[in-house]
Coordinates of C-alpha atoms in Angstrom, one line a residue:
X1 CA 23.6 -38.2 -13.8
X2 CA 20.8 -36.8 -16.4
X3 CA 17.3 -36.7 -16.3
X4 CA 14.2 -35.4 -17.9
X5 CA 10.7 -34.7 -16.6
X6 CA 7.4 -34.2 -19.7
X7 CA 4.7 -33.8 -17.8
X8 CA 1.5 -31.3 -19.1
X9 CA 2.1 -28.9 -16.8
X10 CA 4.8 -28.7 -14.3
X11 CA 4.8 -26.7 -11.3
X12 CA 8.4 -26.6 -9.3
X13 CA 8.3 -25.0 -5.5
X14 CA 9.5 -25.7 -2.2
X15 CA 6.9 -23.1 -0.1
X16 CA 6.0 -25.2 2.8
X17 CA 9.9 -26.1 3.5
X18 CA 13.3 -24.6 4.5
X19 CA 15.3 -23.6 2.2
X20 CA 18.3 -25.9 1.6
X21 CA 21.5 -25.7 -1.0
X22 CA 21.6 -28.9 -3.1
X23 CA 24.4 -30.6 -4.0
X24 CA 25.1 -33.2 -6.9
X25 CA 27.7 -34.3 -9.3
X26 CA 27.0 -32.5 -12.5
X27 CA 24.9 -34.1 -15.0
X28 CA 21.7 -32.5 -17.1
X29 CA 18.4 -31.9 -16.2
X30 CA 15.5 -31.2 -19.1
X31 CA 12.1 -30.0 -18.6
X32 CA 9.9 -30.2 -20.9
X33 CA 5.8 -29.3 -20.7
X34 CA 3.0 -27.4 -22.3
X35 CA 3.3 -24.5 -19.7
X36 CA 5.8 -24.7 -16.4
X37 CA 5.6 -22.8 -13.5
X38 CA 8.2 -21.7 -11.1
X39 CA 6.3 -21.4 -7.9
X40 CA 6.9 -20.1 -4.4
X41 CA 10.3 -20.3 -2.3
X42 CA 14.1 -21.3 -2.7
X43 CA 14.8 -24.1 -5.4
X44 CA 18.0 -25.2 -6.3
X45 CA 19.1 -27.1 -9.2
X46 CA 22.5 -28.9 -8.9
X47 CA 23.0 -29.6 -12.6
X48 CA 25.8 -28.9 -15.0
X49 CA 22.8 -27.9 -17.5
X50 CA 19.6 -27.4 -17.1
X51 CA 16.9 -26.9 -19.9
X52 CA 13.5 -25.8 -19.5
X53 CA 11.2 -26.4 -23.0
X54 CA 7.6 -25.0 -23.0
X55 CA 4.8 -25.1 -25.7
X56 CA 4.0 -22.2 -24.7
X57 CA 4.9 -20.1 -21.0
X58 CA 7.0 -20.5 -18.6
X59 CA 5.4 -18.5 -15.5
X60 CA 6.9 -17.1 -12.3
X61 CA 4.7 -16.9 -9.4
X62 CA 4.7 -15.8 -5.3
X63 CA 8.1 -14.8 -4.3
X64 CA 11.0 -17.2 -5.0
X65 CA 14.5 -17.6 -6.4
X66 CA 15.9 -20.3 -8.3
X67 CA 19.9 -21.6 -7.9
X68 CA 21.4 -23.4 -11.0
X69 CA 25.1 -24.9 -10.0
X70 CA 25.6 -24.7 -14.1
X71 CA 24.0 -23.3 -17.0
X72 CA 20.3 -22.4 -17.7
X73 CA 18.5 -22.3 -20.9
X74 CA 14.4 -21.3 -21.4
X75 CA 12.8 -21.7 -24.5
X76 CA 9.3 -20.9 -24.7
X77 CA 6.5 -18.6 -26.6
X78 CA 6.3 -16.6 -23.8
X79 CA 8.7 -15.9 -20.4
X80 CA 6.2 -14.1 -17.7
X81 CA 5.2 -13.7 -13.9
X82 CA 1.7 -13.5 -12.1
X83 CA 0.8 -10.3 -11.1
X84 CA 2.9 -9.2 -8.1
X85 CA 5.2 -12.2 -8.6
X86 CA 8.9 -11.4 -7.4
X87 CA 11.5 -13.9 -8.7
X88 CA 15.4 -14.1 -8.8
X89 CA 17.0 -16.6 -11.1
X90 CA 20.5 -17.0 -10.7
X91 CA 22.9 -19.1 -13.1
X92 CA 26.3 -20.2 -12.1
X93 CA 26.8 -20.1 -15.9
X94 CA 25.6 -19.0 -18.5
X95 CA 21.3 -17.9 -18.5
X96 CA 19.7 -18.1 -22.1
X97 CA 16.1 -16.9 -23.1
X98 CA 15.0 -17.9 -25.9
X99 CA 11.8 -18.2 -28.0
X100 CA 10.8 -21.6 -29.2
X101 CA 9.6 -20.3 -32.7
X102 CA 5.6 -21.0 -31.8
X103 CA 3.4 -18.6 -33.9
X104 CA 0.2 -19.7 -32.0
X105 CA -1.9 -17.5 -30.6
X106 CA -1.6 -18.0 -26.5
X107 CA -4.6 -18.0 -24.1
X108 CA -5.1 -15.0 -21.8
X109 CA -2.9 -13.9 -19.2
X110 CA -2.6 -11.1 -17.5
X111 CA 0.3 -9.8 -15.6
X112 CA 0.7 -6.9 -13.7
X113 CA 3.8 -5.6 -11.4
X114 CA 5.7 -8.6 -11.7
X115 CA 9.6 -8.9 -10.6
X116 CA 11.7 -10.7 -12.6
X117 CA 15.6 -11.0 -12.4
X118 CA 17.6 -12.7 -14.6
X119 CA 21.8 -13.6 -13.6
X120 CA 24.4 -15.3 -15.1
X121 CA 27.8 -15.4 -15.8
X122 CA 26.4 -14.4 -19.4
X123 CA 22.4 -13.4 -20.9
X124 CA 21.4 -13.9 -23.7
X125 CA 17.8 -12.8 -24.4
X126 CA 16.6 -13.8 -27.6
X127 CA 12.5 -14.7 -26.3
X128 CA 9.0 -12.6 -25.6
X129 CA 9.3 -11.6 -21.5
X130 CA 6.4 -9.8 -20.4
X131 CA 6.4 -8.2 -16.9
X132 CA 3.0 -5.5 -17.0
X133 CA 4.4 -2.3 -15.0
X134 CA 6.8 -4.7 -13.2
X135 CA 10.6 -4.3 -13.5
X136 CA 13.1 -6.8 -15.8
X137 CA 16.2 -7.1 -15.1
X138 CA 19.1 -9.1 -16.6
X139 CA 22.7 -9.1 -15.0
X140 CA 26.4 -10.6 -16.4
X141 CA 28.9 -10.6 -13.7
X142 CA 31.9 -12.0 -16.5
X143 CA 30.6 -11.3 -19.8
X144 CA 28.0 -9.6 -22.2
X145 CA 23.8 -9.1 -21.9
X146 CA 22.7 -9.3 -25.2
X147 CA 19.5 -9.0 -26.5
X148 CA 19.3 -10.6 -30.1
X149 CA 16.9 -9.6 -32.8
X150 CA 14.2 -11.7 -31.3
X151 CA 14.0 -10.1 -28.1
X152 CA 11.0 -8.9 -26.8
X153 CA 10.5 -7.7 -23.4
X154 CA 7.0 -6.0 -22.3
X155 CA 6.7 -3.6 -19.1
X156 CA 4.5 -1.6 -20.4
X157 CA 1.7 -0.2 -18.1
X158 CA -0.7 -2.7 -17.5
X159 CA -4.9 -1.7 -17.4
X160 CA -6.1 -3.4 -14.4
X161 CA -9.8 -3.4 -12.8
X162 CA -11.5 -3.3 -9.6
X163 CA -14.5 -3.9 -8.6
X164 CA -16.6 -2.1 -11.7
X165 CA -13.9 0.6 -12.1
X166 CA -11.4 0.6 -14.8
X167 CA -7.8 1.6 -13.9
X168 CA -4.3 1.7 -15.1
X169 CA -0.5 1.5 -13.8
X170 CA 2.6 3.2 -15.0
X171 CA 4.9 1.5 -17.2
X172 CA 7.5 -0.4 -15.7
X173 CA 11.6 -0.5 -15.8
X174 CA 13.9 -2.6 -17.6
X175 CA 17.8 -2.6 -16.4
X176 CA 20.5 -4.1 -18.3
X177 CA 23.9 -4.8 -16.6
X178 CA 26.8 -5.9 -17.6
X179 CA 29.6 -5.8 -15.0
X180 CA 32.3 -6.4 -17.2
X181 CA 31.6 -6.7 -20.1
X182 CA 29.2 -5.5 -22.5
X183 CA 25.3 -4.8 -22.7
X184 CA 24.7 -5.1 -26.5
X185 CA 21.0 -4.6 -28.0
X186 CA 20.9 -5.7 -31.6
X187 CA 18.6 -4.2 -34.3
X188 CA 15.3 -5.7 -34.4
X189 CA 14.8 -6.5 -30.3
X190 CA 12.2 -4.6 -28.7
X191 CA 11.9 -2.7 -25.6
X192 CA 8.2 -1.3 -24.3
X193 CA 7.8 0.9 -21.1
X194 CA 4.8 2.9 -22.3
X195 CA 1.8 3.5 -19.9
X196 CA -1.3 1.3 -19.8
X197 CA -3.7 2.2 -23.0
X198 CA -6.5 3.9 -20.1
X199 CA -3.6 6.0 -19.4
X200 CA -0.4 6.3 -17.1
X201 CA 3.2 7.4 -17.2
X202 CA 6.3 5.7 -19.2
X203 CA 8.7 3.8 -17.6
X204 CA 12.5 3.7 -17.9
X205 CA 15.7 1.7 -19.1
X206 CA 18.6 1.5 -17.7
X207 CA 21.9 -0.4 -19.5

């Protein structure tokens, strides 16, 4: 079976409930909205494909992790978390990123010490993550990471307030993995750890 959801905004999240593993018998699932967010807790998706479009982000927020029995693809103008968001997604096949070609100018969002974990049999990364001072990760377990030309992915420290005093954080990490295959960054992607603008430490990569 195949379905698709359009709403303006969607939010998926299973935080008041046990987690459960869903089964089903293959099929497609599209998403399509101005902005979705992946919320809080364990959410399976027992599709063959699944495709999530957004006008503009998708966002990752609370702690959760997110099951797909087949392959994912994202396309959207921007792929970030909430500040201190923690968030596994694992793919059963392949997990693409991808931009969706907007050049509008988003509204403001700020992100700071985010998690976010990408897995799949392979990734592809060819979107804008952003992840202020929080850690990206991307893992193959059978084939290549590859970050195309379009790849952008932001750690880098993130200036943060409180109260009436200005302050900053370090810049985060980024870790590629490839377990057996390749990690491949072509010419043109982009890869920022600096520290915040007020001030604070690089971060680091790892492939």
């Amino acid at each position: 079976s195949s379905g698709t959801l359009t709403p303006a905004t969607l939010e998926l999240r299973n935080s008041d409930a046990a987690a459960t593993n869903a089964t089903g018998n293959g099929g497609a699932l599209a998403l399509d909205a101005k902005n979705i967010l992946m919320g809080e807790g364990k959410v399976d998706f027992a599709f063959d494909a699944t495709t999530m479009d957004a006008d503009q982000r998708v966002i990752f927020a609370g702690l959760g992790e997110s099951g797909f029995d087949g392959a994912l693809t994202i396309r959207a103008a921007e792929i970030t978390g909430e500040s201190g968001a923690g968030h596994v997604v694992t793919a059963a096949g392949v997990t693409q990123l991808r931009g969706n070609g907007s050049t509008a100018v988003l509204p403001a969002f700020a992100s700071a010490g985010a998690l976010l974990d990408f897995r799949g049999t392979d990734v592809l990364i060819d979107a804008a993550l952003r992840a202020g001072s929080g850690p990206v990760r991307a893992t193959a377990s059978e084939g290549d990471v590859r970050l195309a030309p379009g790849a952008k992915i932001d750690v880098g420290g993130a200036d943060v307030s409180f109260f009436e005093v200005q302050g900053f954080l370090p810049g985060g990490s980024i870790q590629l993995t490839s377990v057996n295959g390749d990690t491949l960054v072509e010419e043109g992607s982009l890869l920022n750890v600096s520290g915040g603008s007020a001030g604070g430490d690089a971060g680091a990569v790892a492939l």
